[in-house]
Amino acid sequence: MSSKTFESFSKLDEKGSLIDYINSTPTLAQKAGHSNPEELNVKEVGDGNLNFVYIITGPKGSFVLKQAVPYIRCLGESWSMTKERAYFEASILKEHGQLCPKHVPEVYHFDSTMAIIAMRYVEPPHIILRKGLIAGTEYPYLAEHISDYISKTLFHTSLLYLSTTEHKAAVARFCNNVEMCRLTEQVIFSDPYMISPISRWTSPYLDEDVKAVREDNQLKLEIAELKSKFCERTQALIHGDLHTGSIMVTSDSTQVIDPEFGFYGPMGFDIGAFLGNLILAYFSQDGHSRYANEREGYKQWILRCIQETWNLFEAKFIALWNNNTEHCGDAYLEAIYNTPELKLIVQQKYMKDLFHDSLGFGAAKMIRRIVGVAHVEDFESIQDASKRAECERRALNLAKKIMKERRNFDTISQVVQAIQGK
């Protein structure tokens, strides 16, 4: 096999340089187990906004190779974006993988010069969760698995588990993921609330709805508070983009992928992203129905999944807190919070604040997917524009209500009632 040295960055060509790269990387060549290039099958599957993704299959095994390029793929080379995001993605996959190995694919190789990550191929019948939700497929373990992932990753990277020294060192390690954070700030906390050349929506049907968002002063005050928390609060190592397109599923397996937006930020941003995208999926169902109430049973499953995800997360998070006796973090010193009654009060306030943060961030994620630059396939795949707009309008109105009234919700069941219009 030919061997080529890659000493500076270049975008891989799946017909040529990608094969050379695999041949020159012992870990990957061994994983594929090929003796000549003809034995390798390369398939480009990157349908996301940022990166090029390839499935590599050889005689002995398969893996995914992902390369970050110095621009946003869906917008072209005119919109530059640091390829260093690959370092943060690989680092978060490794750290979250240690904390929750059942639900994070293993990283086999990382190359900072070429901005390449090679990792486990999450094989069929796994599909992207969003596609399963569009198809109306139920996943009986989804809430159980995602609550495992978010409880373990958020708790163990927070000051509930870490000392301030450990926490500050970890924050410093991830604080340079600036461009990805700036992109998030723009598309979630800014563009939907002003005239932006890159924002889009289902026009003309939603023209007045978009205008109403831009003129809603209370909404602007709320989004300002959420942006402040996103920018300033280093609560835990978050995934940063935990929507239903970043999760692969089967009936009994759940794998979380694509954490290139991750950094030390507010826990509620991850929780809200997942819940908010489930709510979008709920409102999209009528647009995929062939007749009235065809998907009513499936909508009820989504609502149960929303409720179970939060309730399971809360229970597991509190259990980790209560059972953590050997590595107690510096947030609440036992010498101060030294009675069961006081600890319970602390936990109740902590979880209430986190619940309200999650609702706010979830609402922000919903709004941006309807009136911002990047939409979701849940709605975009509804061919009838007027029907799509009606689904989007219901989701948008609920998101506005939740963002402005989130502190009035005490339980997730109350949120579910609001989704149903009760």
Tab-separated table of C-alpha atoms in Angstrom:
chain	number	residue	atom	x	y	z
A	1	MET	CA	0.000	0.000	0.000
A	2	SER	CA	1.180	3.518	-0.713
A	3	SER	CA	2.068	5.737	2.197
A	4	LYS	CA	1.772	9.514	2.105
A	5	THR	CA	2.715	11.999	4.812
A	6	PHE	CA	0.125	14.608	5.821
A	7	GLU	CA	2.079	17.430	7.468
A	8	SER	CA	-0.331	20.300	6.777
A	9	PHE	CA	-4.069	20.611	6.423
A	10	SER	CA	-5.781	19.628	3.198
A	11	LYS	CA	-9.355	18.577	2.502
A	12	LEU	CA	-9.526	14.860	1.846
A	13	ASP	CA	-10.709	13.568	-1.509
A	14	GLU	CA	-12.675	10.353	-1.096
A	15	LYS	CA	-11.302	8.974	-4.371
A	16	GLY	CA	-7.645	9.603	-3.565
A	17	SER	CA	-6.171	11.347	-0.549
A	18	LEU	CA	-8.635	9.796	1.892
A	19	ILE	CA	-7.378	6.319	0.973
A	20	ASP	CA	-3.792	7.549	1.280
A	21	TYR	CA	-4.590	8.950	4.724
A	22	ILE	CA	-6.007	5.645	5.941
A	23	ASN	CA	-3.009	3.760	4.562
A	24	SER	CA	-0.613	6.105	6.359
A	25	THR	CA	-2.412	5.810	9.722
A	26	PRO	CA	-1.669	2.425	11.341
A	27	THR	CA	-4.673	2.504	13.699
A	28	LEU	CA	-7.085	3.008	10.823
A	29	ALA	CA	-5.365	0.646	8.416
A	30	GLN	CA	-5.483	-2.066	11.064
A	31	LYS	CA	-9.131	-1.332	11.809
A	32	ALA	CA	-10.055	-1.681	8.124
A	33	GLY	CA	-7.780	-4.684	7.574
A	34	HIS	CA	-7.275	-4.102	3.841
A	35	SER	CA	-4.269	-5.089	1.743
A	36	ASN	CA	-5.089	-2.924	-1.278
A	37	PRO	CA	-7.311	0.133	-1.925
A	38	GLU	CA	-9.848	-1.898	-3.902
A	39	GLU	CA	-10.862	-3.630	-0.668
A	40	LEU	CA	-12.001	-0.351	0.901
A	41	ASN	CA	-15.509	0.988	0.473
A	42	VAL	CA	-15.843	4.730	1.082
A	43	LYS	CA	-19.245	6.408	1.370
A	44	GLU	CA	-19.715	10.121	2.016
A	45	VAL	CA	-22.695	10.595	4.338
A	46	GLY	CA	-22.232	14.106	5.708
A	47	ASP	CA	-25.687	15.644	5.474
A	48	GLY	CA	-25.063	18.111	8.287
A	49	ASN	CA	-24.253	21.792	8.216
A	50	LEU	CA	-20.554	21.748	9.090
A	51	ASN	CA	-18.388	18.735	8.291
A	52	PHE	CA	-17.522	16.016	5.774
A	53	VAL	CA	-18.297	12.532	7.072
A	54	TYR	CA	-17.304	9.210	5.521
A	55	ILE	CA	-18.128	5.594	6.352
A	56	ILE	CA	-15.061	3.423	5.719
A	57	THR	CA	-15.585	-0.314	5.362
A	58	GLY	CA	-12.792	-2.860	4.956
A	59	PRO	CA	-12.420	-6.636	5.184
A	60	LYS	CA	-11.969	-6.567	8.978
A	61	GLY	CA	-14.113	-3.685	10.111
A	62	SER	CA	-15.707	-0.294	9.655
A	63	PHE	CA	-15.333	3.158	11.143
A	64	VAL	CA	-16.471	6.734	10.567
A	65	LEU	CA	-13.961	9.361	9.508
A	66	LYS	CA	-15.034	12.960	10.041
A	67	GLN	CA	-13.110	15.989	8.810
A	68	ALA	CA	-13.737	19.585	9.832
A	69	VAL	CA	-13.018	22.126	7.126
A	70	PRO	CA	-12.256	25.811	7.822
A	71	TYR	CA	-15.728	26.977	6.785
A	72	ILE	CA	-19.390	26.141	7.325
A	73	ARG	CA	-20.161	23.473	4.761
A	74	CYS	CA	-23.807	24.373	4.193
A	75	LEU	CA	-22.967	28.060	3.646
A	76	GLY	CA	-19.782	27.642	1.595
A	77	GLU	CA	-16.217	28.881	1.893
A	78	SER	CA	-17.346	32.503	2.224
A	79	TRP	CA	-18.382	31.792	5.846
A	80	SER	CA	-15.175	30.820	7.579
A	81	MET	CA	-15.207	28.607	10.665
A	82	THR	CA	-12.264	27.269	12.607
A	83	LYS	CA	-11.373	23.644	11.949
A	84	GLU	CA	-10.148	23.502	15.558
A	85	ARG	CA	-13.697	22.518	16.437
A	86	ALA	CA	-12.575	18.958	15.681
A	87	TYR	CA	-10.304	19.046	18.737
A	88	PHE	CA	-13.194	19.972	21.006
A	89	GLU	CA	-15.473	17.379	19.468
A	90	ALA	CA	-12.893	14.612	19.923
A	91	SER	CA	-12.141	15.727	23.478
A	92	ILE	CA	-15.806	15.816	24.482
A	93	LEU	CA	-16.511	12.449	22.871
A	94	LYS	CA	-13.657	10.979	24.906
A	95	GLU	CA	-14.677	12.630	28.187
A	96	HIS	CA	-18.388	11.957	27.841
A	97	GLY	CA	-17.525	8.469	26.636
A	98	GLN	CA	-15.688	7.771	29.885
A	99	LEU	CA	-18.675	8.987	31.886
A	100	CYS	CA	-21.366	7.257	29.813
A	101	PRO	CA	-19.734	4.663	27.521
A	102	LYS	CA	-22.996	2.907	26.622
A	103	HIS	CA	-24.299	5.978	24.796
A	104	VAL	CA	-21.204	7.623	23.253
A	105	PRO	CA	-19.291	6.097	20.296
A	106	GLU	CA	-15.615	5.300	20.898
A	107	VAL	CA	-12.929	7.528	19.332
A	108	TYR	CA	-10.212	5.528	17.588
A	109	HIS	CA	-8.020	8.333	16.236
A	110	PHE	CA	-7.678	12.117	16.270
A	111	ASP	CA	-5.407	14.245	14.050
A	112	SER	CA	-5.284	17.927	15.003
A	113	THR	CA	-3.348	18.963	11.870
A	114	MET	CA	-5.868	17.424	9.485
A	115	ALA	CA	-8.850	18.101	11.806
A	116	ILE	CA	-9.858	14.455	11.537
A	117	ILE	CA	-11.717	12.225	13.982
A	118	ALA	CA	-12.116	8.507	13.385
A	119	MET	CA	-14.658	6.776	15.578
A	120	ARG	CA	-16.947	3.814	15.884
A	121	TYR	CA	-19.336	3.359	13.022
A	122	VAL	CA	-22.794	3.391	14.594
A	123	GLU	CA	-24.078	0.723	12.266
A	124	PRO	CA	-27.562	0.022	10.879
A	125	PRO	CA	-30.264	-0.397	11.940
A	126	HIS	CA	-29.305	2.774	13.876
A	127	ILE	CA	-30.807	5.854	12.261
A	128	ILE	CA	-30.838	9.533	13.152
A	129	LEU	CA	-33.522	10.017	15.782
A	130	ARG	CA	-35.095	12.915	13.914
A	131	LYS	CA	-35.777	10.658	10.927
A	132	GLY	CA	-37.362	8.066	13.202
A	133	LEU	CA	-39.616	10.700	14.734
A	134	ILE	CA	-40.714	11.833	11.275
A	135	ALA	CA	-41.483	8.220	10.389
A	136	GLY	CA	-43.557	7.798	13.550
A	137	THR	CA	-41.338	5.181	15.199
A	138	GLU	CA	-41.477	4.678	18.963
A	139	TYR	CA	-38.247	4.113	20.889
A	140	PRO	CA	-39.108	2.497	24.237
A	141	TYR	CA	-35.717	3.171	25.866
A	142	LEU	CA	-35.094	6.687	24.560
A	143	ALA	CA	-36.027	8.563	27.754
A	144	GLU	CA	-34.123	6.037	29.878
A	145	HIS	CA	-30.973	6.310	27.770
A	146	ILE	CA	-30.925	10.086	27.287
A	147	SER	CA	-31.605	10.686	30.978
A	148	ASP	CA	-28.614	8.422	31.703
A	149	TYR	CA	-26.423	10.426	29.354
A	150	ILE	CA	-27.362	13.895	30.530
A	151	SER	CA	-27.396	13.042	34.248
A	152	LYS	CA	-23.952	11.404	34.181
A	153	THR	CA	-22.209	13.889	31.898
A	154	LEU	CA	-23.641	16.988	33.563
A	155	PHE	CA	-23.239	15.873	37.170
A	156	HIS	CA	-19.669	14.601	36.895
A	157	THR	CA	-18.377	17.727	35.154
A	158	SER	CA	-20.014	20.145	37.593
A	159	LEU	CA	-18.974	21.551	40.955
A	160	LEU	CA	-21.311	19.064	42.576
A	161	TYR	CA	-18.578	16.511	41.800
A	162	LEU	CA	-15.424	18.508	41.034
A	163	SER	CA	-13.326	20.751	43.228
A	164	THR	CA	-13.018	24.361	42.133
A	165	THR	CA	-9.423	23.657	41.110
A	166	GLU	CA	-10.456	20.732	38.897
A	167	HIS	CA	-13.389	22.656	37.508
A	168	LYS	CA	-11.409	25.774	36.593
A	169	ALA	CA	-8.772	23.652	34.836
A	170	ALA	CA	-11.516	21.911	32.848
A	171	VAL	CA	-13.191	25.209	31.970
A	172	ALA	CA	-9.862	26.554	30.722
A	173	ARG	CA	-9.337	23.479	28.552
A	174	PHE	CA	-12.571	24.056	26.649
A	175	CYS	CA	-12.889	27.842	26.742
A	176	ASN	CA	-11.252	28.332	23.333
A	177	ASN	CA	-14.198	26.845	21.450
A	178	VAL	CA	-15.066	30.472	20.837
A	179	GLU	CA	-16.194	30.415	17.212
A	180	MET	CA	-18.709	27.646	17.804
A	181	CYS	CA	-20.090	29.514	20.812
A	182	ARG	CA	-20.250	32.725	18.802
A	183	LEU	CA	-22.180	30.935	16.074
A	184	THR	CA	-24.632	29.623	18.674
A	185	GLU	CA	-25.013	33.090	20.164
A	186	GLN	CA	-25.827	34.514	16.738
A	187	VAL	CA	-28.272	31.937	15.404
A	188	ILE	CA	-30.128	31.228	18.665
A	189	PHE	CA	-29.980	34.395	20.752
A	190	SER	CA	-29.705	37.172	18.139
A	191	ASP	CA	-30.844	36.538	14.556
A	192	PRO	CA	-34.459	35.470	15.273
A	193	TYR	CA	-35.115	38.740	17.129
A	194	MET	CA	-33.835	41.157	14.479
A	195	ILE	CA	-33.716	41.592	10.720
A	196	SER	CA	-31.008	39.196	9.589
A	197	PRO	CA	-29.967	38.470	5.993
A	198	ILE	CA	-29.559	34.762	6.711
A	199	SER	CA	-32.828	34.137	8.560
A	200	ARG	CA	-35.663	32.451	6.695
A	201	TRP	CA	-39.155	31.165	7.397
A	202	THR	CA	-42.215	29.773	5.600
A	203	SER	CA	-43.179	32.953	3.777
A	204	PRO	CA	-45.650	34.502	3.279
A	205	TYR	CA	-47.597	32.419	5.774
A	206	LEU	CA	-45.399	33.286	8.766
A	207	ASP	CA	-44.479	36.863	7.823
A	208	GLU	CA	-46.646	38.389	10.545
A	209	ASP	CA	-45.501	35.821	13.104
A	210	VAL	CA	-41.865	36.704	12.430
A	211	LYS	CA	-42.651	40.398	12.729
A	212	ALA	CA	-44.365	39.728	16.065
A	213	VAL	CA	-41.256	37.969	17.391
A	214	ARG	CA	-39.091	40.950	16.446
A	215	GLU	CA	-41.498	43.370	18.134
A	216	ASP	CA	-42.045	41.396	21.355
A	217	ASN	CA	-40.155	43.325	24.019
A	218	GLN	CA	-40.846	40.817	26.797
A	219	LEU	CA	-39.466	38.050	24.606
A	220	LYS	CA	-36.346	40.141	23.993
A	221	LEU	CA	-35.821	40.620	27.728
A	222	GLU	CA	-36.104	36.881	28.292
A	223	ILE	CA	-33.744	35.949	25.475
A	224	ALA	CA	-31.219	38.475	26.808
A	225	GLU	CA	-31.244	36.733	30.189
A	226	LEU	CA	-30.803	33.334	28.547
A	227	LYS	CA	-27.956	34.619	26.381
A	228	SER	CA	-26.247	35.977	29.473
A	229	LYS	CA	-26.444	32.557	31.131
A	230	PHE	CA	-25.179	30.850	27.994
A	231	CYS	CA	-22.183	33.178	27.757
A	232	GLU	CA	-21.312	33.454	31.439
A	233	ARG	CA	-22.284	30.275	33.261
A	234	THR	CA	-19.688	27.479	33.291
A	235	GLN	CA	-21.879	24.905	35.012
A	236	ALA	CA	-20.815	21.677	33.280
A	237	LEU	CA	-19.254	20.262	30.111
A	238	ILE	CA	-22.254	20.343	27.802
A	239	HIS	CA	-22.732	18.719	24.408
A	240	GLY	CA	-23.829	22.093	23.051
A	241	ASP	CA	-26.076	20.822	20.248
A	242	LEU	CA	-28.145	17.988	21.724
A	243	HIS	CA	-31.011	17.980	19.237
A	244	THR	CA	-32.648	14.935	17.668
A	245	GLY	CA	-30.237	15.096	14.732
A	246	SER	CA	-27.304	14.456	17.085
A	247	ILE	CA	-28.676	11.154	18.364
A	248	MET	CA	-28.715	7.769	16.632
A	249	VAL	CA	-31.171	5.115	17.756
A	250	THR	CA	-32.572	1.638	17.414
A	251	SER	CA	-35.347	0.116	19.491
A	252	ASP	CA	-32.830	-0.672	22.246
A	253	SER	CA	-29.761	1.502	21.605
A	254	THR	CA	-29.092	5.246	21.811
A	255	GLN	CA	-25.835	6.894	20.698
A	256	VAL	CA	-25.040	10.600	21.114
A	257	ILE	CA	-22.834	12.102	18.380
A	258	ASP	CA	-21.548	15.459	17.070
A	259	PRO	CA	-20.582	17.473	20.202
A	260	GLU	CA	-18.431	20.003	18.305
A	261	PHE	CA	-20.369	22.885	19.876
A	262	GLY	CA	-19.497	21.697	23.380
A	263	PHE	CA	-17.944	23.784	26.151
A	264	TYR	CA	-18.449	24.482	29.830
A	265	GLY	CA	-21.866	26.106	29.853
A	266	PRO	CA	-25.319	25.973	31.450
A	267	MET	CA	-26.718	22.478	32.006
A	268	GLY	CA	-30.174	23.552	30.890
A	269	PHE	CA	-28.907	24.185	27.377
A	270	ASP	CA	-28.454	20.446	26.731
A	271	ILE	CA	-31.645	19.409	28.491
A	272	GLY	CA	-33.650	22.119	26.764
A	273	ALA	CA	-32.245	21.273	23.336
A	274	PHE	CA	-33.473	17.698	23.593
A	275	LEU	CA	-36.878	18.529	25.077
A	276	GLY	CA	-37.414	21.431	22.675
A	277	ASN	CA	-36.725	19.241	19.665
A	278	LEU	CA	-39.163	16.613	20.917
A	279	ILE	CA	-41.775	19.358	21.155
A	280	LEU	CA	-41.014	20.380	17.555
A	281	ALA	CA	-41.456	16.740	16.558
A	282	TYR	CA	-44.817	16.696	18.348
A	283	PHE	CA	-46.125	19.714	16.446
A	284	SER	CA	-44.861	18.380	13.119
A	285	GLN	CA	-46.896	15.168	13.332
A	286	ASP	CA	-50.125	16.618	11.968
A	287	GLY	CA	-48.206	17.708	8.882
A	288	HIS	CA	-47.154	14.117	8.247
A	289	SER	CA	-50.625	12.665	8.797
A	290	ARG	CA	-52.625	11.429	5.817
A	291	TYR	CA	-55.910	11.935	7.642
A	292	ALA	CA	-57.170	13.575	10.836
A	293	ASN	CA	-55.786	12.140	14.065
A	294	GLU	CA	-53.744	9.481	12.227
A	295	ARG	CA	-50.764	10.139	14.494
A	296	GLU	CA	-52.606	10.971	17.690
A	297	GLY	CA	-51.246	7.886	19.439
A	298	TYR	CA	-47.714	8.743	18.382
A	299	LYS	CA	-48.087	12.294	19.635
A	300	GLN	CA	-49.053	10.872	23.011
A	301	TRP	CA	-45.887	8.764	22.990
A	302	ILE	CA	-43.786	11.884	22.346
A	303	LEU	CA	-45.469	13.610	25.290
A	304	ARG	CA	-44.719	10.627	27.530
A	305	CYS	CA	-41.107	10.696	26.354
A	306	ILE	CA	-40.807	14.399	27.224
A	307	GLN	CA	-42.250	13.809	30.688
A	308	GLU	CA	-40.220	10.656	31.376
A	309	THR	CA	-36.955	12.230	30.196
A	310	TRP	CA	-37.158	15.054	32.717
A	311	ASN	CA	-38.484	12.916	35.569
A	312	LEU	CA	-35.858	10.211	35.046
A	313	PHE	CA	-33.104	12.798	34.678
A	314	GLU	CA	-34.123	14.536	37.893
A	315	ALA	CA	-34.238	11.266	39.838
A	316	LYS	CA	-30.890	10.047	38.488
A	317	PHE	CA	-29.178	13.394	38.985
A	318	ILE	CA	-30.346	13.598	42.605
A	319	ALA	CA	-29.274	9.973	43.175
A	320	LEU	CA	-25.776	10.768	41.881
A	321	TRP	CA	-25.699	13.764	44.216
A	322	ASN	CA	-26.858	11.755	47.231
A	323	ASN	CA	-24.610	8.771	46.577
A	324	ASN	CA	-21.508	10.819	45.877
A	325	THR	CA	-19.607	10.414	49.141
A	326	GLU	CA	-16.007	9.887	47.978
A	327	HIS	CA	-15.606	12.760	45.540
A	328	CYS	CA	-17.773	15.583	46.844
A	329	GLY	CA	-17.512	18.790	44.885
A	330	ASP	CA	-16.968	22.256	46.260
A	331	ALA	CA	-20.396	23.687	45.438
A	332	TYR	CA	-22.077	22.610	48.674
A	333	LEU	CA	-19.609	21.697	51.391
A	334	GLU	CA	-20.894	19.068	53.798
A	335	ALA	CA	-19.567	21.033	56.746
A	336	ILE	CA	-22.064	23.776	55.897
A	337	TYR	CA	-24.993	21.857	54.416
A	338	ASN	CA	-24.888	19.323	57.207
A	339	THR	CA	-28.479	18.257	57.788
A	340	PRO	CA	-30.809	16.213	55.558
A	341	GLU	CA	-33.405	18.970	55.727
A	342	LEU	CA	-31.010	21.647	54.470
A	343	LYS	CA	-29.612	19.412	51.735
A	344	LEU	CA	-33.139	18.728	50.526
A	345	ILE	CA	-33.901	22.454	50.351
A	346	VAL	CA	-30.683	23.044	48.390
A	347	GLN	CA	-31.491	20.252	45.951
A	348	GLN	CA	-35.053	21.406	45.429
A	349	LYS	CA	-33.921	24.936	44.584
A	350	TYR	CA	-31.114	23.673	42.339
A	351	MET	CA	-33.466	21.445	40.344
A	352	LYS	CA	-36.180	24.104	40.121
A	353	ASP	CA	-33.698	26.610	38.701
A	354	LEU	CA	-32.358	23.985	36.304
A	355	PHE	CA	-35.899	23.111	35.201
A	356	HIS	CA	-36.674	26.734	34.389
A	357	ASP	CA	-33.348	27.150	32.574
A	358	SER	CA	-34.108	24.048	30.517
A	359	LEU	CA	-37.533	25.373	29.542
A	360	GLY	CA	-36.082	28.731	28.518
A	361	PHE	CA	-33.285	27.278	26.428
A	362	GLY	CA	-35.646	24.724	24.907
A	363	ALA	CA	-37.999	27.503	23.844
A	364	ALA	CA	-35.106	29.461	22.338
A	365	LYS	CA	-34.048	26.412	20.342
A	366	MET	CA	-37.594	25.975	19.059
A	367	ILE	CA	-37.921	29.591	17.946
A	368	ARG	CA	-34.648	29.587	16.063
A	369	ARG	CA	-35.639	26.438	14.132
A	370	ILE	CA	-38.741	28.212	12.795
A	371	VAL	CA	-37.553	31.767	12.103
A	372	GLY	CA	-33.753	31.372	11.904
A	373	VAL	CA	-31.178	30.162	9.379
A	374	ALA	CA	-31.187	26.405	10.103
A	375	HIS	CA	-34.526	24.639	10.175
A	376	VAL	CA	-35.471	21.045	11.023
A	377	GLU	CA	-36.468	18.231	8.724
A	378	ASP	CA	-39.511	17.570	10.928
A	379	PHE	CA	-41.133	20.651	9.377
A	380	GLU	CA	-39.146	21.027	6.162
A	381	SER	CA	-40.285	17.611	4.917
A	382	ILE	CA	-43.936	18.739	5.021
A	383	GLN	CA	-44.483	19.547	1.348
A	384	ASP	CA	-47.669	21.623	1.716
A	385	ALA	CA	-46.331	25.043	2.746
A	386	SER	CA	-49.593	26.204	4.319
A	387	LYS	CA	-49.873	23.015	6.375
A	388	ARG	CA	-46.196	23.317	7.365
A	389	ALA	CA	-46.693	26.922	8.434
A	390	GLU	CA	-49.676	26.001	10.606
A	391	CYS	CA	-47.617	23.347	12.406
A	392	GLU	CA	-44.755	25.791	12.817
A	393	ARG	CA	-47.077	28.517	14.104
A	394	ARG	CA	-48.427	26.293	16.862
A	395	ALA	CA	-44.887	25.383	17.898
A	396	LEU	CA	-43.758	29.015	17.756
A	397	ASN	CA	-46.657	30.250	19.870
A	398	LEU	CA	-45.979	27.617	22.507
A	399	ALA	CA	-42.248	28.433	22.533
A	400	LYS	CA	-42.999	32.103	23.123
A	401	LYS	CA	-45.376	31.218	25.938
A	402	ILE	CA	-42.876	28.890	27.605
A	403	MET	CA	-40.019	31.360	27.352
A	404	LYS	CA	-42.022	34.188	28.885
A	405	GLU	CA	-43.841	32.120	31.506
A	406	ARG	CA	-41.270	29.404	32.293
A	407	ARG	CA	-40.994	30.364	35.971
A	408	ASN	CA	-44.704	29.603	36.403
A	409	PHE	CA	-44.187	25.924	35.588
A	410	ASP	CA	-43.500	23.707	38.587
A	411	THR	CA	-43.610	20.281	36.928
A	412	ILE	CA	-43.002	18.747	33.527
A	413	SER	CA	-46.611	17.521	33.497
A	414	GLN	CA	-47.703	21.163	33.467
A	415	VAL	CA	-45.494	21.715	30.414
A	416	VAL	CA	-47.100	18.728	28.704
A	417	GLN	CA	-50.526	20.196	29.404
A	418	ALA	CA	-49.418	23.480	27.832
A	419	ILE	CA	-48.193	21.597	24.734
A	420	GLN	CA	-51.679	20.095	24.449
A	421	GLY	CA	-53.228	23.538	24.779
A	422	LYS	CA	-54.802	22.812	28.157
